[in-house]
XYZ file of C-alpha atoms in Angstrom:
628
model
C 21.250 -30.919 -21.134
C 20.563 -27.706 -22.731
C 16.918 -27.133 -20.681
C 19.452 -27.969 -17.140
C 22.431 -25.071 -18.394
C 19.567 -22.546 -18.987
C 18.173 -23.273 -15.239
C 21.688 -23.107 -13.903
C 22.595 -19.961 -16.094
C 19.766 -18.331 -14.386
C 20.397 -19.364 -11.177
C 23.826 -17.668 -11.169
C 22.315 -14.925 -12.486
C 20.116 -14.438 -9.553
C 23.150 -15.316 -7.616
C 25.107 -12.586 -9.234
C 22.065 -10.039 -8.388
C 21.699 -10.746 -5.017
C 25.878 -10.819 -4.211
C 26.804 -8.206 -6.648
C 24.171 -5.677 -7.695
C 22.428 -5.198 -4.458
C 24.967 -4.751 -2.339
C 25.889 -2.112 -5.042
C 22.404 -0.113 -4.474
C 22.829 -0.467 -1.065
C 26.253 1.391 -1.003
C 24.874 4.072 -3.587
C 25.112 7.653 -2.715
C 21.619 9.091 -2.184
C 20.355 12.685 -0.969
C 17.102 11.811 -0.426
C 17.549 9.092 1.543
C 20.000 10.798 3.494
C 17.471 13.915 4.138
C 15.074 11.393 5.200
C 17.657 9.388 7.991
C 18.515 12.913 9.149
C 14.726 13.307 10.002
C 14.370 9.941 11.592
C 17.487 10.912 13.957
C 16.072 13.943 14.670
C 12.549 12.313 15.663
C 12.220 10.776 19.012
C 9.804 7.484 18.073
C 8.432 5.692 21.015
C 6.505 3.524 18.768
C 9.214 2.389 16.319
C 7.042 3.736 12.968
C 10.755 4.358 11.588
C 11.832 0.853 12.184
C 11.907 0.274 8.557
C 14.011 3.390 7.857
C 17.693 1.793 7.548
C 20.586 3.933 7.526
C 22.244 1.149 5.406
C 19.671 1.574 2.588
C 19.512 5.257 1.475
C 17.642 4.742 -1.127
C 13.836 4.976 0.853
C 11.495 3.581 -1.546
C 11.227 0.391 0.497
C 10.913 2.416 3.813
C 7.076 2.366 5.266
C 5.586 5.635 4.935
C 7.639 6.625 2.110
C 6.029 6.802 -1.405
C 8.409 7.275 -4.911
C 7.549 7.525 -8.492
C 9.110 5.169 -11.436
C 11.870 7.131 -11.259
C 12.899 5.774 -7.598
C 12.387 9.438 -6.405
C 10.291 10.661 -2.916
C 6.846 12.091 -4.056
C 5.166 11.555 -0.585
C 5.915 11.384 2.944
C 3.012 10.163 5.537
C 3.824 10.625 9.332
C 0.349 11.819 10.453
C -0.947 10.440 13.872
C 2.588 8.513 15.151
C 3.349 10.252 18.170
C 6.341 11.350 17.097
C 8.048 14.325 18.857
C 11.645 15.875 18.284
C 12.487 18.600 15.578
C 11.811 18.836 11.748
C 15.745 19.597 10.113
C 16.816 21.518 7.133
C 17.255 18.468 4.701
C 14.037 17.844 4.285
C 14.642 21.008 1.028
C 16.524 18.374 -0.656
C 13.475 16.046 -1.336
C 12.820 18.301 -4.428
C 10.157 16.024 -6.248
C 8.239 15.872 -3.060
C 4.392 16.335 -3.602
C 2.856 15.470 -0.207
C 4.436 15.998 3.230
C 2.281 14.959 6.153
C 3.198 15.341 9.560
C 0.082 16.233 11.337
C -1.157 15.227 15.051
C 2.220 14.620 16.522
C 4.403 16.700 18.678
C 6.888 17.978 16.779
C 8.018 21.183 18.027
C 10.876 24.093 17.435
C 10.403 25.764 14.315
C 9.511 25.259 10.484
C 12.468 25.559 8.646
C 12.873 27.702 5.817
C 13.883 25.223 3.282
C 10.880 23.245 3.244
C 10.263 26.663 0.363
C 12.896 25.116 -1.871
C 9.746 21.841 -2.435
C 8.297 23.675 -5.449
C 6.330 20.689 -6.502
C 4.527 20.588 -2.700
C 1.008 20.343 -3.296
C -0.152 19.066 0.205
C 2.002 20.094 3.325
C -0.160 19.283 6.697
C 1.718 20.269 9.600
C -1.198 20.971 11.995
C -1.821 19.661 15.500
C 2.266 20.216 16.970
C 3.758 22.307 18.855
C 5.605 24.050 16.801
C 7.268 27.825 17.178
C 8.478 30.571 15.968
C 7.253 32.057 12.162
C 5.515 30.742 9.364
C 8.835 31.242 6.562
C 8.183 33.429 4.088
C 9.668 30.971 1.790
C 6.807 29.131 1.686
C 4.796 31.469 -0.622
C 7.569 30.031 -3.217
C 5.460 26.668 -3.517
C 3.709 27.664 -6.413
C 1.735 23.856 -6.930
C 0.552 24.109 -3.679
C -3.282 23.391 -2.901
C -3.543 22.629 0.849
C -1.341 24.408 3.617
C -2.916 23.512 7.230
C -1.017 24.807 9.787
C -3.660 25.495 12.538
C -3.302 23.951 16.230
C 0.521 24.675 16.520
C 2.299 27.811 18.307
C 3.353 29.411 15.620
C 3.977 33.533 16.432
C 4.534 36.527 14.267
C 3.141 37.679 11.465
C 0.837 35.993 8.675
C 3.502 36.501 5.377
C 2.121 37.988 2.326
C 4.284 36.018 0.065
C 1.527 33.252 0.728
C -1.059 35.197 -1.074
C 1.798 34.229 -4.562
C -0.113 31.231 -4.250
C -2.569 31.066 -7.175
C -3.084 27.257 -6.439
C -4.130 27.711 -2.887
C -7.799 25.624 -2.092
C -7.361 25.431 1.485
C -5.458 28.183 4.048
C -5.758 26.837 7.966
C -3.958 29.116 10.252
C -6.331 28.673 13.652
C -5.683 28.371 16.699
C -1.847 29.955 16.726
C -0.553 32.615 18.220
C 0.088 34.937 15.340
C 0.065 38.645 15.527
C -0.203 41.858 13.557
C -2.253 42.310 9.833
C -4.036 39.688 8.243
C -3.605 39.976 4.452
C -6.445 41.210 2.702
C -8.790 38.288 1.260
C -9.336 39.866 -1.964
C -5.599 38.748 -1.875
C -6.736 35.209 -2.534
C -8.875 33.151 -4.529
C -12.435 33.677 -4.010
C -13.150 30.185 -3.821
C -10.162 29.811 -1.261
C -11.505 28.480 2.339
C -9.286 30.088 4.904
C -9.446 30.392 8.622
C -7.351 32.346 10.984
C -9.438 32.116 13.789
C -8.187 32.248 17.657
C -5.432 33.795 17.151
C -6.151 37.231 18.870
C -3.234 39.591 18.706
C -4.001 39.230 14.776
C -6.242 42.695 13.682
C -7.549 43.936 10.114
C -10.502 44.925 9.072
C -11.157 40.556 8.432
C -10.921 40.154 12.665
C -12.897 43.342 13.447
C -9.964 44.585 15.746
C -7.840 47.490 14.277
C -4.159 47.055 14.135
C -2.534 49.484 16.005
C -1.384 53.019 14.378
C -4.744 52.573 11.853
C -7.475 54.541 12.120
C -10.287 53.283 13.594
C -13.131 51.586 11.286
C -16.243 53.643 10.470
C -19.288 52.431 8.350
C -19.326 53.567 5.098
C -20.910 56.274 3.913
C -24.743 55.822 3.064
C -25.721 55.485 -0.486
C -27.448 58.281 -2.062
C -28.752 57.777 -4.829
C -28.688 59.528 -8.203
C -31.548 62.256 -8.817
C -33.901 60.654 -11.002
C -33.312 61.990 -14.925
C -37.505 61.532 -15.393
C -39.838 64.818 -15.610
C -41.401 65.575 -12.832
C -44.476 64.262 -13.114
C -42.615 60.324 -13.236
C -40.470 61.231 -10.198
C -42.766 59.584 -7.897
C -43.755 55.877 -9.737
C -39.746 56.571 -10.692
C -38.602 56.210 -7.106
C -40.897 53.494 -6.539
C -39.500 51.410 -9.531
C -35.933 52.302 -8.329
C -36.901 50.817 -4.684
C -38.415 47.546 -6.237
C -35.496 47.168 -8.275
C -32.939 47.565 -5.443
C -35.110 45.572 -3.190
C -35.219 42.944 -5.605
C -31.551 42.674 -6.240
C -30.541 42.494 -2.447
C -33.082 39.654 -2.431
C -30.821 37.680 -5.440
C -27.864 38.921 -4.151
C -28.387 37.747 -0.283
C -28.048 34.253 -1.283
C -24.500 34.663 -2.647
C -23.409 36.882 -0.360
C -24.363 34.739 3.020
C -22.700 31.449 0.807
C -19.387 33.248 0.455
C -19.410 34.526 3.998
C -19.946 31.252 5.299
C -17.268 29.535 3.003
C -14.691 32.199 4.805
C -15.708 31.692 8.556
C -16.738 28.396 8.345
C -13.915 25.791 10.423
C -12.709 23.684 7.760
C -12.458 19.831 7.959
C -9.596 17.846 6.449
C -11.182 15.576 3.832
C -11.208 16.121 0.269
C -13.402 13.835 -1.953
C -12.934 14.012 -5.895
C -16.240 15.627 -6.926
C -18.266 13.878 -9.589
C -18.620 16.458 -12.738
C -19.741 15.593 -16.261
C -16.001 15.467 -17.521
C -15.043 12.818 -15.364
C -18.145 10.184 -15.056
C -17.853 8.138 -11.977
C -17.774 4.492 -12.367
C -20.513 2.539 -11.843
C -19.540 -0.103 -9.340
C -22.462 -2.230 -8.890
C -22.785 -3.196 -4.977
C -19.748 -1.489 -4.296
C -20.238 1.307 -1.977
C -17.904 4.147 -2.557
C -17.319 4.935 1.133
C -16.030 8.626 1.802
C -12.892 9.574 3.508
C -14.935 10.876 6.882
C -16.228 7.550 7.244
C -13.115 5.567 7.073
C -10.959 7.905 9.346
C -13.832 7.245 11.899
C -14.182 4.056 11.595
C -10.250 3.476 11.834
C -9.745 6.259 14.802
C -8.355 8.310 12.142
C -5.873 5.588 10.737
C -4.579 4.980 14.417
C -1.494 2.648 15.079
C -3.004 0.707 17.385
C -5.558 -0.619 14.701
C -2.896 -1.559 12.270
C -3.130 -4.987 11.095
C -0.021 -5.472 9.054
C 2.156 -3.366 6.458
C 3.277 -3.984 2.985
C 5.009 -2.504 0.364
C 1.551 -1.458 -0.981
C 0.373 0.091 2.075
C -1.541 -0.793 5.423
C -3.981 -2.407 6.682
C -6.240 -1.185 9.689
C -9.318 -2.466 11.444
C -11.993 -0.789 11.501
C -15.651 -0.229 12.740
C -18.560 1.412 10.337
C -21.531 3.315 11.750
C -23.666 0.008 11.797
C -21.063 -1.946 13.994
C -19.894 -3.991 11.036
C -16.062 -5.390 11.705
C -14.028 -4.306 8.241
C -10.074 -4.206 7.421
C -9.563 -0.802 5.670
C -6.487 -1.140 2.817
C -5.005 2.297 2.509
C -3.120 2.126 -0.866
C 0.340 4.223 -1.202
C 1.098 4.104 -4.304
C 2.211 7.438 -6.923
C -0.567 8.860 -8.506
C -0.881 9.842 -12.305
C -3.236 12.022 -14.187
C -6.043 10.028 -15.049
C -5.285 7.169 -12.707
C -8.511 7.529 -10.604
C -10.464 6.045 -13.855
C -7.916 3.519 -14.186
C -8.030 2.707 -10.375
C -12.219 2.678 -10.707
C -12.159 -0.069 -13.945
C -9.537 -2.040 -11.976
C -11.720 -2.132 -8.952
C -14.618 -2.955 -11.065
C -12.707 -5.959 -12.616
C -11.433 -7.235 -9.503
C -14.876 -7.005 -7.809
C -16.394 -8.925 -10.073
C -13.997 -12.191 -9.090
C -17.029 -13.237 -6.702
C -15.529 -17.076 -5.282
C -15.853 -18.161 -1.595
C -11.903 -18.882 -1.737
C -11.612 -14.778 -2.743
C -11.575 -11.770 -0.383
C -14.791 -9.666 -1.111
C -14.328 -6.081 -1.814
C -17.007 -4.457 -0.169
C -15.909 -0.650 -1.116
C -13.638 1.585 -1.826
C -12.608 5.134 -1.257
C -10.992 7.691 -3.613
C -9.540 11.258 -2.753
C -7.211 13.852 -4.613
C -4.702 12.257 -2.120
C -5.558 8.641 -0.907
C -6.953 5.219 -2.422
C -8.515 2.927 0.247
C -10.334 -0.651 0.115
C -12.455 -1.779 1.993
C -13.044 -5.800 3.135
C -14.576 -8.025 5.488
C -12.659 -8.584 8.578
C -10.957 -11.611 8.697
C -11.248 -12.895 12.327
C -8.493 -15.409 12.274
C -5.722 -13.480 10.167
C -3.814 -14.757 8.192
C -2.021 -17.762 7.394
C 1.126 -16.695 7.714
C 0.215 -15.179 11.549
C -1.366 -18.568 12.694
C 1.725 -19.783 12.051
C 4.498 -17.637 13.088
C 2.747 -15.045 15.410
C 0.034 -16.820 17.412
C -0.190 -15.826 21.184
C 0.985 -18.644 23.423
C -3.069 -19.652 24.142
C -3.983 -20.054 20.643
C -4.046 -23.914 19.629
C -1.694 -24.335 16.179
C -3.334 -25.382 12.934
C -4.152 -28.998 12.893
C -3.158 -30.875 10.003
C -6.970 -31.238 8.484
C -6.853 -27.009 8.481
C -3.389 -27.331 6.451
C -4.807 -29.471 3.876
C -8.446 -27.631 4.010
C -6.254 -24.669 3.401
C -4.395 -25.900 1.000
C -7.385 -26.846 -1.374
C -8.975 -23.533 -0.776
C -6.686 -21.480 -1.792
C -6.084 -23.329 -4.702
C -9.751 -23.364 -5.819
C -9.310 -19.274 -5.573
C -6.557 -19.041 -7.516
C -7.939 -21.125 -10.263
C -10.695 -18.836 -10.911
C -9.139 -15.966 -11.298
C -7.007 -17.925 -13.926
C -9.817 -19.783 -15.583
C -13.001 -18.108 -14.713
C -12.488 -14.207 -14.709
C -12.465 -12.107 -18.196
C -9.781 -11.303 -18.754
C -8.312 -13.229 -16.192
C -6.255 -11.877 -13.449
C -3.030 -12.918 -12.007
C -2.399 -12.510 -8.223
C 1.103 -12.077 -8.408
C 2.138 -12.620 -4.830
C 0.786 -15.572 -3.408
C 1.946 -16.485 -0.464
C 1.008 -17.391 3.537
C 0.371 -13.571 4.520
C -2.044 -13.552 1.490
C -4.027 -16.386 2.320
C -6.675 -15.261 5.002
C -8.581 -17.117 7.519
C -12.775 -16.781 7.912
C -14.256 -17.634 11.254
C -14.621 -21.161 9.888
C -10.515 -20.966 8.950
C -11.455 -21.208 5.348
C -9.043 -19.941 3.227
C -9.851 -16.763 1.273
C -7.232 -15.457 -0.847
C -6.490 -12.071 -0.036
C -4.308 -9.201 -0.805
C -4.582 -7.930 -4.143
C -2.039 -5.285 -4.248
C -0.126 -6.147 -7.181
C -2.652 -8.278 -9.181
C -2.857 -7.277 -12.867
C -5.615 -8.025 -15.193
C -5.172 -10.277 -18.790
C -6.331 -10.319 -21.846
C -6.744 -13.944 -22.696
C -4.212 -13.502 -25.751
C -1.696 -12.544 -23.410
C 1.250 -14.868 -22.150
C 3.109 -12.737 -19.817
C 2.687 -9.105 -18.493
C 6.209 -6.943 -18.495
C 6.649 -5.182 -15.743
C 9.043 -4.069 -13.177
C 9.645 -7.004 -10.475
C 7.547 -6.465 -7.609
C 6.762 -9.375 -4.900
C 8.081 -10.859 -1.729
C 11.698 -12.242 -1.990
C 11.162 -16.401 -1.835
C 7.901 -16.082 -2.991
C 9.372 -15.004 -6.678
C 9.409 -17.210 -9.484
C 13.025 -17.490 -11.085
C 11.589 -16.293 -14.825
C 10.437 -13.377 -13.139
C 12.894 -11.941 -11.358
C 15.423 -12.567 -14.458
C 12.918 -11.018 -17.335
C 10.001 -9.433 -15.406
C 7.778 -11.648 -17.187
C 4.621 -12.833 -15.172
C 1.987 -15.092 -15.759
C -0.689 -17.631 -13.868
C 2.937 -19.817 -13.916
C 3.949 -17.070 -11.420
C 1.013 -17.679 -9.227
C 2.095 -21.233 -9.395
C 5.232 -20.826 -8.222
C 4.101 -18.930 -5.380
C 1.299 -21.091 -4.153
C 3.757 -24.120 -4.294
C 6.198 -21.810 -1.995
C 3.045 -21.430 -0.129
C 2.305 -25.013 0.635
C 5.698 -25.436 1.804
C 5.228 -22.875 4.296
C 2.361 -24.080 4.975
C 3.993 -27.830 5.586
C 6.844 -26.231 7.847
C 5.890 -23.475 9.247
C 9.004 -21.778 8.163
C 9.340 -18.474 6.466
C 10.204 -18.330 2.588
C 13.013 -16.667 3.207
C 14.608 -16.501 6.531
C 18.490 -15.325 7.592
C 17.889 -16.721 11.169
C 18.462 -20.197 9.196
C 22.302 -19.222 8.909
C 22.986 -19.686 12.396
C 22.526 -23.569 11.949
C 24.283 -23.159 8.503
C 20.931 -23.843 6.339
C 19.687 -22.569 3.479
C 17.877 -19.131 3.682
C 15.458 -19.676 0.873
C 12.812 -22.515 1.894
C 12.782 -24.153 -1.350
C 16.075 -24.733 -1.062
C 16.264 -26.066 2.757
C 13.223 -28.723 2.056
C 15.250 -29.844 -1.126
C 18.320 -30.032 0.837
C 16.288 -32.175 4.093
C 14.891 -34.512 1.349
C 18.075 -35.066 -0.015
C 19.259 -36.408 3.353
C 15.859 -37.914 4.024
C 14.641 -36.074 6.938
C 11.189 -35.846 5.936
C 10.071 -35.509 9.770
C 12.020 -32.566 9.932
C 10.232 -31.119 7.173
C 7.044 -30.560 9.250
C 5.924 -28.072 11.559
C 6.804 -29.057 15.008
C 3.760 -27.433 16.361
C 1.791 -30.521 14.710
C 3.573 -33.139 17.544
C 3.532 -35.461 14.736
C -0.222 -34.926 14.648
C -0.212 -35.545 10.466
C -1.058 -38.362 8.166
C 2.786 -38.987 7.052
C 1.280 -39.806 2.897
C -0.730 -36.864 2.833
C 2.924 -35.015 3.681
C 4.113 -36.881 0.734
C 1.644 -35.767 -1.204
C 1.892 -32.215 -0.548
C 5.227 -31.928 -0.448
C 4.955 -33.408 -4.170
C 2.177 -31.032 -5.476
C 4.835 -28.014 -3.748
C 7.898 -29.422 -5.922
C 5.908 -29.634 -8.932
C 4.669 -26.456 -8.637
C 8.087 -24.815 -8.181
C 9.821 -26.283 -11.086
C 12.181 -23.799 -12.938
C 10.579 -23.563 -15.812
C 7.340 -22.392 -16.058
C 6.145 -24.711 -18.761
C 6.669 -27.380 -16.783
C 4.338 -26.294 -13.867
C 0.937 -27.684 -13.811
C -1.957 -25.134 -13.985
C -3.736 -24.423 -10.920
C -7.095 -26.268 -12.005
C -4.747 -29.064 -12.624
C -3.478 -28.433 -8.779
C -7.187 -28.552 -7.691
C -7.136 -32.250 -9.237
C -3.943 -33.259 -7.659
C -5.081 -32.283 -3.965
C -8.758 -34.292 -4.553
C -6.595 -37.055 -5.645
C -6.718 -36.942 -9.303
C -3.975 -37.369 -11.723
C -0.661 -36.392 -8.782
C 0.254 -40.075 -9.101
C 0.697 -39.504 -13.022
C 2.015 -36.113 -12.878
C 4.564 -37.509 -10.183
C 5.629 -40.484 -12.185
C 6.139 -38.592 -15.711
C 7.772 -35.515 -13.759
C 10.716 -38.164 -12.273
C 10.894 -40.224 -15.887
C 12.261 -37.265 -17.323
C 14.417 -36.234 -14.806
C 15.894 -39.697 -14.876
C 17.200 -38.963 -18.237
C 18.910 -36.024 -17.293
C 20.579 -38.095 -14.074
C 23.718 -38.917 -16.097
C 24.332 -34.994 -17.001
C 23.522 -33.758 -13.484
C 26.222 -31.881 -11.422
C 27.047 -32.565 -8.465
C 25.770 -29.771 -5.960
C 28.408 -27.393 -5.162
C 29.117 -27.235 -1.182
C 29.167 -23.585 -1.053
C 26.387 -22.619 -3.618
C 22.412 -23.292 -2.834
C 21.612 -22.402 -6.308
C 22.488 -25.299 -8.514
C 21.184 -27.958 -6.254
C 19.622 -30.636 -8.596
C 15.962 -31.117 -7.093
C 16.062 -34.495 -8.855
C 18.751 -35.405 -6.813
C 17.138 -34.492 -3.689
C 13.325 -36.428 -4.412
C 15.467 -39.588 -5.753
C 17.188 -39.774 -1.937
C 13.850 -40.053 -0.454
C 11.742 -41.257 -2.840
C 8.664 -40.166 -1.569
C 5.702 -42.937 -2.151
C 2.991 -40.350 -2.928
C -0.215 -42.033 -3.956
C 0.730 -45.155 -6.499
């Protein structure tokens, strides 16, 4: 009695969160969000990149391409390459904890407004390859943190503003290839170690471009050096002079080397990829056969992260296909997530850890890639996708997955998330398991995949508190309600998993209102068992191609995997056992003895509420045989 009003307490509590609290967020006033809408209506997108980008959710830290720190505020902004065209507008000031704005190789065009000065924490703003006019704003020699300003390839006009030489930060100036005019500031105004280029744009003139600026006088060499008379008696002015020729001669030699390096640093056409240099105060990881791949290579082998190679998003990034000098096939995860001091050690050990979870049920991280600005993975391709696409987005030629795939499935993906709960130190916990996560070889084995929110622990450790991250359907009830996640979490999702594996449905799905069902999946099998329609269960693509028992059995292995508490859940080496055929009968049997004693207490399903359905209730309607 008191283990049922705990499960029923917390499903009103989710109840409560999802009726009550979210549509509170949702209504919540928020500037940033607001600055960014005004950009998307302001941006004609032929390829729908701003689909995610709803007006009725201000708050943007669910939008694609939008990055925010713990603190639910925008830090980065990614737009690069997404043939976007339209006009940039003034609220894009208000995103004041901005650190990275990237816009670059679209056509934006009209000009760059003023306020983008007010961003004082800017430290990467890449407007370059548009078509945008007018002048660069003085305002932005106001950004104070910033370390890379390209703005070369546009049609930018007037004059170069000295505020930007303010800029103490500055490690990369690219003004090319514009159509500025008048003085260029001196480069003794900037760092010495600044690369800068403001080459093709010839009404510009200085002593820098060779061409005088009009009114000036013209340039003349500077006067030859004479040197001192020697202070020697006469008789030493001759080996004197010789001494003072060596000397000289000698120091041009040394000096030559230095003086051609930092000539070339100015002139030289910059390139847009910025690798964290390896220095003695921060040792790179050793990552065994991991090859640290550099940025160059990546953006080459992805067309430089192009659309069209996309092969799905997350809340954790992208993935893109990709192609490597020597014609491998990889999928390229580009990360987007806030980055802290000292997190590119912490992102090195984790990627050590994980790499070390060598199983042929696991996605094998072949390398990574780590700049001042991006983190990148790199994996096999998967040739079939994933799970979740074979069954929801397969072209009309491709044959469905049989039902000896399911079940190979199935067991595989169990087998890889037992290891990393039994058989990695300290033992790591996937965290959202689910269809899209499972991935399919050439063979269609299953290879669990998608390692985005995995956390390592220590084998002392019950539970990991942090905030909720997942896939709504996929969550297990004890996390949502304490942030609390363990392998039991894992469990929960992998029995969610099966079920969409069994269906073919999605775990959550609002196109199952229209024939008044349940929108969570758990709750729509529960709710078909309970009025035994077990051969509506199953995915129609199968034609009733399926061994009905071997249904029963999965379906029981799902339920007893998503029980509500998650001491009750078996562990996934014990899930292993059940799908060879080992101990399910037992663990069926004992599971519905103790739910018999609770049959007197039950309550009786309200009509309008999904979430104190009694699954008890449901399996006792059909009584599914399972193997006896």
């Amino acid at each position: 009695m008191e283990r049922e009003g705990r499960e029923v307490v917390v499903k009103l509590c989710v109840l409560w969160l999802i009726m009550v609290v979210h549509p509170l967020m949702v209504t919540l006033a928020n500037i940033e969000g607001d600055a960014l809408h005004s950009l998307r209506t302001n941006l004609v997108d032929p390829n729908n990149v701003l689909q995610s980008w709803d007006p009725t959710l201000v708050n943007p830290c669910t939008w694609f391409h939008v990055t925010c720190n713990n603190e639910n505020s925008v830090i980065r902004v990614d737009l690069g390459n997404a043939a976007l065209s339209g006009q940039l507008v003034t609220q894009l000031g208000l995103l004041k904890n901005l650190q990275y704005l990237k816009l670059s190789s679209n056509s934006i065009t009209g000009p760059i407004p003023s306020d983008l000065g007010n961003l004082t924490n800017l430290v990467s703003l890449d407007l370059y390859l548009n078509s945008f006019i007018g002048d660069i704003p003085d305002t932005l020699g106001n950004l104070s943190k910033l370390k890379f300003l390209r703005l070369n390839n546009t049609s930018l006009t007037g004059s170069i503003p000295m505020t930007l030489t303010n800029i103490s930060s500055l490690q990369s100036l690219d003004l090319s290839n514009n159509r500025l005019s008048g003085a260029v500031p001196d480069y003794g105004s900037f760092s010495l170690f600044t690369p800068i280029s403001f080459a093709n744009n010839l009404a510009l003139c200085g002593p820098v471009t060779g061409r005088p600026c009009p009114g000036s006088p013209p340039f003349s060499p500077p006067p030859p050096f004479v040197p001192p008379p020697p202070i020697s008696s006469p008789g030493n002015s001759a080996t004197g002079a010789i001494a003072g020729g060596v000397a000289a001669g000698a120091a041009l030699i040394f000096a030559a080397p230095a003086i051609a390096f930092a000539w070339w640093r100015r002139r030289k056409p910059q390139e847009y990829f910025y690798d964290v240099p390896v220095t003695e105060e921060d040792p790179e990881v050793h990552l065994g056969q991991l090859k640290r791949f550099s940025l160059r290579e990546l953006q080459v082998a992805t067309d430089g992260f192009s659309n069209k190679n996309i092969l799905g998003r997350g809340g954790f990034g992208q993935g893109y296909k990709g192609r490597l000098a020597d014609g491998s096939l990889v999928a390229v995860k580009r990360l987007k997530e806030e980055r802290t001091p000292g997190g590119e050690l912490q992102f090195q050990t984790e990627v050590e850890m994980i790499s070390m979870a060598v199983h042929r049920n696991l996605l094998r991280l072949r390398g990574f890639c780590m700049t001042p600005t991006e983190r990148l993975l790199v994996y096999p391709y998967m040739a079939n996708g994933s799970v979740a696409s074979c069954l929801r987005e397969r072209s009309p030629s491709a044959p469905p997955l049989d039902w000896l795939t399911r079940k190979g499935i199935a067991l595989g993906s169990a087998r890889g998330l037992s290891y990393l709960h039994d058989h990695c130190d300290p033992k790591i916990i996937h965290r959202d398991v689910k269809a899209a996560n499972i991935l399919l070889d050439e063979e269609f084995e299953a290879v669990v995949g998608g390692f985005g929110l995995a956390k390592l622990m220590d084998y002392k450790d019950t539970h990991v508190t942090t905030a909720v991250r997942g896939t709504i359907g996929h969550i297990a009830p004890e996390y949502l309600s304490t942030g609390k996640s363990s392998e039991k979490t894992d469990v929960f999702g992998y029995g969610i998993m099966l079920l969409e594996l069994i269906t073919g449905q999605r775990a959550f799905d609002l196109a199952r209102l229209a024939n008044d069902d349940d929108v969570m999946l758990l709750d729509w099998v529960k709710g078909l068992l309970k009025e035994k329609k077990l051969e509506m269960l199953v995915d129609p693509d199968l034609e009733k191609n399926y061994v009905e028992p071997e249904v029963e059995q999965l379906i029981q292995v799902a339920l007893l995997c998503t029980q509500g508490s998650p001491v009750d859940r078996p562990k996934m080496s014990e899930v292993v056992r059940m799908l060879r055929g080992d101990g399910l009968a037992e663990k069926w049997d004992e599971w519905q003895k103790v739910e018999v004693l609770h049959e007197e207490v039950e309550l009786a399903p309200h009509p309008n509420s999904d979430w104190i359905v009694d699954s008890t209730e449901n399996l006792h309607a059909l009584e599914l045989s399972g193997p006896r």
